[in-house]
Tab-separated table of C-alpha atoms and ligand atoms in Angstrom:
chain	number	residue	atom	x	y	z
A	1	UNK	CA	111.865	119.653	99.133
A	2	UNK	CA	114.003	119.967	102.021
A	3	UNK	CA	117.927	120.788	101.508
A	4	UNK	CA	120.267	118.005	101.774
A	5	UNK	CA	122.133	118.278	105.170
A	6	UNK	CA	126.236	118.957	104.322
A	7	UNK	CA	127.260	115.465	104.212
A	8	UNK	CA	125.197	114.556	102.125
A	9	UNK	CA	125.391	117.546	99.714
A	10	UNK	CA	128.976	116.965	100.208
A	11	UNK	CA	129.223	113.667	99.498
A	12	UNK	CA	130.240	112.563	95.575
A	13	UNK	CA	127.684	111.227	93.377
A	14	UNK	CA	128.209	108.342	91.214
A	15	UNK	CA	125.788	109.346	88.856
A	16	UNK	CA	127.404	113.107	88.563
A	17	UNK	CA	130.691	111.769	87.713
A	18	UNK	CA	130.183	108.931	85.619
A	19	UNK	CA	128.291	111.787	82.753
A	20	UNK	CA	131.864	112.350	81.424
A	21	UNK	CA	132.734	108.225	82.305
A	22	UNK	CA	135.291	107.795	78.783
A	23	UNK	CA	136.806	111.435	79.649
A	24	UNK	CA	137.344	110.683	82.975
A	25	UNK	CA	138.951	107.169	82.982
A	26	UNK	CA	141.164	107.486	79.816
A	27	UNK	CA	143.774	108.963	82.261
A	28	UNK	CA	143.103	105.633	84.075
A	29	UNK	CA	144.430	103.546	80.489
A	30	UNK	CA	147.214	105.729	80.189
A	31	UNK	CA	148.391	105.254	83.691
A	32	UNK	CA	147.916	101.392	83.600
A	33	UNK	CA	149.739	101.015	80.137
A	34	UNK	CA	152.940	102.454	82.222
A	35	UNK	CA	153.037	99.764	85.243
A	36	UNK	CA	155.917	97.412	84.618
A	37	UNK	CA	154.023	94.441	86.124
A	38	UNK	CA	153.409	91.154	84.963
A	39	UNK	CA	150.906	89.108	87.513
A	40	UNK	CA	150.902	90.876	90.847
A	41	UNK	CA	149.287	89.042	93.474
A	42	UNK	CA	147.518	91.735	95.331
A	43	UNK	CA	146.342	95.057	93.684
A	44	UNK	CA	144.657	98.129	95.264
A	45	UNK	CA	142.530	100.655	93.566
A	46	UNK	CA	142.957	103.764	96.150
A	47	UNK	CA	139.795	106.525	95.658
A	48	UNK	CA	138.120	103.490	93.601
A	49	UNK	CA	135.186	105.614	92.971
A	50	UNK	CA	132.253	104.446	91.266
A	51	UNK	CA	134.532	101.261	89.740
A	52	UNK	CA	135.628	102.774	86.771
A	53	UNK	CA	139.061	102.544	87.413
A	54	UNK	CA	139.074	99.497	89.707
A	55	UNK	CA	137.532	97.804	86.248
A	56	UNK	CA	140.739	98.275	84.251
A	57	UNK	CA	142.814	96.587	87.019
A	58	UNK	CA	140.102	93.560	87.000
A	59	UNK	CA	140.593	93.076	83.399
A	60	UNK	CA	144.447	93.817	83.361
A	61	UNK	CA	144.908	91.774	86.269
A	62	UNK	CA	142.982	88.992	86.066
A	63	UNK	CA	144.665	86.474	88.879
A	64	UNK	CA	145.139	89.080	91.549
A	65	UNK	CA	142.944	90.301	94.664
A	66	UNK	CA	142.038	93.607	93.395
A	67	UNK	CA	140.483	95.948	96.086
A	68	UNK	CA	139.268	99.461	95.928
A	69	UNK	CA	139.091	101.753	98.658
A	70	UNK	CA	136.908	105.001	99.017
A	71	UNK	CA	135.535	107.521	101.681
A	72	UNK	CA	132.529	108.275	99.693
A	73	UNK	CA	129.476	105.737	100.430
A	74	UNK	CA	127.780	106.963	97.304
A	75	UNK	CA	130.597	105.767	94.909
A	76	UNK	CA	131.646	102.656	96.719
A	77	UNK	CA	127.576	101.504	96.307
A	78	UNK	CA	128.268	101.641	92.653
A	79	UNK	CA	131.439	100.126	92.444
A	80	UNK	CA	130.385	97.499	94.273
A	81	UNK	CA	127.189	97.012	91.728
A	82	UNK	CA	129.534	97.552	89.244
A	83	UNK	CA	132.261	94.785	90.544
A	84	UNK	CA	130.436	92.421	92.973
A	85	UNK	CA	133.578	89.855	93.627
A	86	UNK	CA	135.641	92.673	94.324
A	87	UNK	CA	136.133	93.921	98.205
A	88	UNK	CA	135.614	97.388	98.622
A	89	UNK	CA	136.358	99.055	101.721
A	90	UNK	CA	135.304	102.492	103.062
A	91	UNK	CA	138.197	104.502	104.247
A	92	UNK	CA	139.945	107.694	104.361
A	93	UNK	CA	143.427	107.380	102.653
A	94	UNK	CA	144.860	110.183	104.546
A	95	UNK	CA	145.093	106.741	107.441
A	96	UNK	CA	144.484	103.440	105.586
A	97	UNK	CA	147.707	101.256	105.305
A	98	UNK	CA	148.173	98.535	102.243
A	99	UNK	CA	147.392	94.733	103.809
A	100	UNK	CA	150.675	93.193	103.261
A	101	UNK	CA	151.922	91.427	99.775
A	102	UNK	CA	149.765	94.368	98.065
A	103	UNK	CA	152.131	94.906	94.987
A	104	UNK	CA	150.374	97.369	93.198
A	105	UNK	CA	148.758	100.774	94.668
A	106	UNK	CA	147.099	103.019	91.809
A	107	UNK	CA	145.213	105.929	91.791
A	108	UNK	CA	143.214	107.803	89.392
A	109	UNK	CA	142.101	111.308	89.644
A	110	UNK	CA	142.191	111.320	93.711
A	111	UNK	CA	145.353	112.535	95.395
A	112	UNK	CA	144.426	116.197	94.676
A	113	UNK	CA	141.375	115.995	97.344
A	114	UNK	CA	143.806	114.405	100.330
A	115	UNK	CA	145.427	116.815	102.422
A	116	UNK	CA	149.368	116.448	102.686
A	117	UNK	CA	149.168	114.033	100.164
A	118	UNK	CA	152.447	114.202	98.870
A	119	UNK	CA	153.839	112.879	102.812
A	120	UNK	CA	150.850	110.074	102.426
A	121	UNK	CA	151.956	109.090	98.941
A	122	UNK	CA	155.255	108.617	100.485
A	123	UNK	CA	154.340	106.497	103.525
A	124	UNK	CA	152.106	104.257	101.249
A	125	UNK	CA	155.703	103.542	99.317
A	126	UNK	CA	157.476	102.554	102.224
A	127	UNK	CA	154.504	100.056	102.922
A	128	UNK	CA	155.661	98.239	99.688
A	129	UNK	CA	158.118	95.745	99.153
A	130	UNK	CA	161.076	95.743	96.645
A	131	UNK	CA	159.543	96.152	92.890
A	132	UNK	CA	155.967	97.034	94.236
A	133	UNK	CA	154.560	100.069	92.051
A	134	UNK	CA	152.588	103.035	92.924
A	135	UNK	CA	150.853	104.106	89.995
A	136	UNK	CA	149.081	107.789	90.507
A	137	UNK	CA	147.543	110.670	88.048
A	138	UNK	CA	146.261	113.529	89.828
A	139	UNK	CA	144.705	116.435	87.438
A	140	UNK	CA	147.023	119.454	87.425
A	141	UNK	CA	144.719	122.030	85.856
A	142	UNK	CA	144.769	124.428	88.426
A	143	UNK	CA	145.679	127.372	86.260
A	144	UNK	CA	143.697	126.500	83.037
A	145	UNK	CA	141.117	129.321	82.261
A	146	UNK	CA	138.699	127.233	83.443
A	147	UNK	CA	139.615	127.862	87.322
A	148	UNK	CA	140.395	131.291	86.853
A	149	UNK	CA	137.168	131.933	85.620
A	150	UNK	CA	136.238	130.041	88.936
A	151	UNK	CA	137.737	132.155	90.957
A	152	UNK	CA	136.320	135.814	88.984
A	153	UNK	CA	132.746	133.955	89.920
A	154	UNK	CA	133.451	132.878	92.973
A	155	UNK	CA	134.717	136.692	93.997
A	156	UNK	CA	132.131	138.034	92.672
A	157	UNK	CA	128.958	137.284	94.410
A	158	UNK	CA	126.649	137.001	97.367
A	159	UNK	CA	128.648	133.837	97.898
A	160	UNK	CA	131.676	134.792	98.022
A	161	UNK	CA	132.371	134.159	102.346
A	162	UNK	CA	130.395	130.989	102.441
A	163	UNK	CA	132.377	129.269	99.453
A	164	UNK	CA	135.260	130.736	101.255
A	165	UNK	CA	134.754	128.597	104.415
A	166	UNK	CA	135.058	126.140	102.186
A	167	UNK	CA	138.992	126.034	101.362
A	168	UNK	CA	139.975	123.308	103.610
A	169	UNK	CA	137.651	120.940	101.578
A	170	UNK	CA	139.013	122.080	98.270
A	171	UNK	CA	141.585	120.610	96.090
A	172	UNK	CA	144.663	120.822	97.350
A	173	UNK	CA	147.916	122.491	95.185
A	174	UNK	CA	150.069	119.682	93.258
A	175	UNK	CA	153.696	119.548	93.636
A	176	UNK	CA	156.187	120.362	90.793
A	177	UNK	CA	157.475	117.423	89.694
A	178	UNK	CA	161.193	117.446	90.403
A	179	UNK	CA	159.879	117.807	93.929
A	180	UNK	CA	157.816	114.356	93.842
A	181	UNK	CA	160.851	112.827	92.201
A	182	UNK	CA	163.386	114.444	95.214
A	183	UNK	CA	160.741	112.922	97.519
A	184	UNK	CA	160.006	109.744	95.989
A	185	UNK	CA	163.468	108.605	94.394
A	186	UNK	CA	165.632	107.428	97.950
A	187	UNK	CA	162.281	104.936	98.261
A	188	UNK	CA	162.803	104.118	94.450
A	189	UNK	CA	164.600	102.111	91.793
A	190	UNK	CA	162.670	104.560	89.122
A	191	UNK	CA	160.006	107.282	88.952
A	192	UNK	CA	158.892	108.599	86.076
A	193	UNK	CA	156.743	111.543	86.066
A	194	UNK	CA	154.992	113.029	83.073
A	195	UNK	CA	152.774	114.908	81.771
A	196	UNK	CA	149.453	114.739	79.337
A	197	UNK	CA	147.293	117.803	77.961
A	198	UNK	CA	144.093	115.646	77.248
A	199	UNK	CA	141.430	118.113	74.424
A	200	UNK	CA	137.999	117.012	75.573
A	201	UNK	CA	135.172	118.081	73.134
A	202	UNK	CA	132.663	119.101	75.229
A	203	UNK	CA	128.883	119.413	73.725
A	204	UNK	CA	128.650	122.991	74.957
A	205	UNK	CA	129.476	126.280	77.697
A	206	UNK	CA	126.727	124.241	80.128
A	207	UNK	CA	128.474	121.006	79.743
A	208	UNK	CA	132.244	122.279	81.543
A	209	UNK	CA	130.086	123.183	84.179
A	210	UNK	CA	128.428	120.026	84.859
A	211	UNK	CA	131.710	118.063	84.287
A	212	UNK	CA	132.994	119.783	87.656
A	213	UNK	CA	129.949	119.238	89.485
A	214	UNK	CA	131.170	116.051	89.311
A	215	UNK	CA	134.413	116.737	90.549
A	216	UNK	CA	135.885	120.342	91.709
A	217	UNK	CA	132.754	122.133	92.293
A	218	UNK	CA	131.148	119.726	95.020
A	219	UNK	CA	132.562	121.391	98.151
A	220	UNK	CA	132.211	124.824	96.875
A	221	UNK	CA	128.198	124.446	96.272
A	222	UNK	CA	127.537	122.567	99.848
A	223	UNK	CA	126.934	124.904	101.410
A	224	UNK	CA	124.724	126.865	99.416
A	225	UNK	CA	120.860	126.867	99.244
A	226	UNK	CA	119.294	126.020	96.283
A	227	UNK	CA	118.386	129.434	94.571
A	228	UNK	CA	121.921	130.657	95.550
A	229	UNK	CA	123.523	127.495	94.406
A	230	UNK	CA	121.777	127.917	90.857
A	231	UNK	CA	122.644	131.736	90.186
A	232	UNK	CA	125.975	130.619	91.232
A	233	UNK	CA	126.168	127.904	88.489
A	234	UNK	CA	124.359	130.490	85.916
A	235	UNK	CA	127.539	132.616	86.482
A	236	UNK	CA	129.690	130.303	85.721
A	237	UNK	CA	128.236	129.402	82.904
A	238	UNK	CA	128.480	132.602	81.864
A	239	UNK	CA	131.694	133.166	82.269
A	240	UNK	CA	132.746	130.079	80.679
A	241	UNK	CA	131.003	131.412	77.852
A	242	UNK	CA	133.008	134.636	77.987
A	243	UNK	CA	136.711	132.658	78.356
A	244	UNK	CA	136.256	129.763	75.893
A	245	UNK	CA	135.623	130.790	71.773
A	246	UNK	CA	133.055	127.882	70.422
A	247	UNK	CA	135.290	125.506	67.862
A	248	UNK	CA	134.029	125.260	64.216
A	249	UNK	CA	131.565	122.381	65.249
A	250	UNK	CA	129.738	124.428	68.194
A	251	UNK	CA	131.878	122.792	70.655
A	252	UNK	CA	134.109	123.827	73.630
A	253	UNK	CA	137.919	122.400	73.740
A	254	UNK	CA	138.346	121.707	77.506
A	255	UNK	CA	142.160	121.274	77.930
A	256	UNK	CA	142.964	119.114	80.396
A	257	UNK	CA	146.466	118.422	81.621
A	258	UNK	CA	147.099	116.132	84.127
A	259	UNK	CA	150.122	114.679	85.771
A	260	UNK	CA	151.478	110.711	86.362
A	261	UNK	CA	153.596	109.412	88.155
A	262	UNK	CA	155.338	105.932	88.019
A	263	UNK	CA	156.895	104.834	90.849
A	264	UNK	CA	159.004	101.146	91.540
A	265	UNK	CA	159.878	100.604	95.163
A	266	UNK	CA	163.488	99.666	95.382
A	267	UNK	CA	164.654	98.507	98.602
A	268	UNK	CA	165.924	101.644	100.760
A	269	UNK	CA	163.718	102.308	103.790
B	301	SAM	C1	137.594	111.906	90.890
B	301	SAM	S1	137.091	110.432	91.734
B	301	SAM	C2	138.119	109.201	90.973
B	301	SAM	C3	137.399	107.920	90.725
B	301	SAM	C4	138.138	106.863	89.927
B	301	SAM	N1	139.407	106.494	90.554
B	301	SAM	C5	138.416	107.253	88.489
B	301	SAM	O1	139.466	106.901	87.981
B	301	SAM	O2	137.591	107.901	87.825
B	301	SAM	C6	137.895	110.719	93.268
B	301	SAM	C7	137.518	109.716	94.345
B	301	SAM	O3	138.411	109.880	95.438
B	301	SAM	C8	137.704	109.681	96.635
B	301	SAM	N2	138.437	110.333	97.725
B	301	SAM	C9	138.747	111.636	97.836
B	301	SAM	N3	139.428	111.859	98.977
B	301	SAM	C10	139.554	110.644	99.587
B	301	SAM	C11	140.161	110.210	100.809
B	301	SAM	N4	140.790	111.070	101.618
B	301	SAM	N5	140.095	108.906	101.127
B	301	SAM	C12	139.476	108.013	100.315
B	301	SAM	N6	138.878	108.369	99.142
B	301	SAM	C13	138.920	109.671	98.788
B	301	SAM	C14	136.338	110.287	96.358
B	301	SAM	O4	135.354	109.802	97.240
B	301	SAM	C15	136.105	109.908	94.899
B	301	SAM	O5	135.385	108.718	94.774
């Protein structure tokens, strides 16, 4: 079978993501349970993926326009089988600007892929009016054993210079977060920033690795050919295997932390 051209390879797959669907949108509850509003009129799910997230703003919200916006035409196809009387619009957030009287922006799990994103976040603020939320979690795992087992594999083989092309389409660092608040607070009447350490259960070493083949892996593996692509994931596995101890039921404890943030436009410019 022939390769899958880069965009394609490149491109997110529904299906891929949604295995660990209950892992990956509890962050989503968490978030939501935090927005301090009652009946907004217009809501906007922003890297809506496959409509996970876009489906707890449906049911929260159940009088407002709720929109979700994506780059990825694989996702926003099953978002919009997932959610047919929503609008979803393909679009790269790095540009796309709120349609005015949009009161709520949220954002699961997708600020981490856009470059600069802490300068976007801000401009998407100032497109708010007074008591209009942005409501974002972005993952903030980057040091957790499971990267840095990442990196020893990704150092470490025949790979190594064509996954190193790849940086520009990799996750991008997070900010600490007294530096979103300094950023975010003259816009603001109140941010609040915090923290969770989610403990996934995960069925075994294999399973880690196909939870980020879903997510962090994608660019790295584009550009690889098949046989390459599959000692590459048999590594990793590996490894894995090496840097997390099975519990007492045969499972792996994937620690997860991820940061939110909770921010209430005030009215400074
Ligand atoms: C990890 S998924 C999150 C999906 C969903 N929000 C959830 O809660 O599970 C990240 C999504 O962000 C989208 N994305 C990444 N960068 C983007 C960008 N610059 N513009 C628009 N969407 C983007 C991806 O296509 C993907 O669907």
């Amino acid at each position: 079978m022939a390769e899958p051209s880069r965009s394609t390879a490149e491109d997110w797959s529904a299906a891929q993501y949604l295995k660990f669907e209950d892992e990956r949108t509890r962050p989503s509850r968490d978030l939501l349970a935090q927005v301090p509003l009652a009946a907004p009129r217009r809501v906007a799910d922003l890297g809506c993926g496959p409509g996970n997230s876009t489906e707890l703003l449906v049911e929260r919200f159940p009088g407002a326009e709720v929109i979700g916006v994506d780059s990825s035409p694989d996702m926003l196809r099953q978002a919009g089988e997932r959610l047919p009387r929503c609008k979803f619009v393909e679009a790269d957030l790095s540009a796309w600007k709120p349609e005015p009287g949009t009161e709520l922006l949220f954002s699961n799990a997708v600020f981490h892929w856009v470059p600069d994103h802490p300068h976007v976040l801000k401009r998407l603020l100032q497109a708010l009016g007074p008591g209009g939320v942005l409501a974002v979690q972005m993952p903030d795992n980057a040091k957790q054993p499971v990267f840095t087992a990442l990196e020893r594999v990704i150092a470490s083989g025949p790979w190594a210079a064509s996954v190193a092309q790849t940086k520009g389409r990799q996750r991008k660092q997070l900010l600490k977060p007294e530096q979103y608040y300094d950023l975010f607070r003259p816009l603001c009447r109140r941010v609040d920033i915090w923290h969770t350490h989610y403990n996934h259960l995960i069925d075994d070493h294999a399973g880690v690795v196909e939870w980020f083949k879903g997510s962090g892996l994608r660019p790295l593996l584009a550009p690889l050919d098949a046989v390459t692509r599959e000692a590459f994931l048999s590594r990793y596995i590996d490894e894995i295997s090496r840097t997390y101890p099975l519990r007492c039921d045969g499972k792996v404890m994937l620690t997860f932390p991820r940061l939110f943030i909770v921010a209430v436009r005030g009215s400074g410019a």
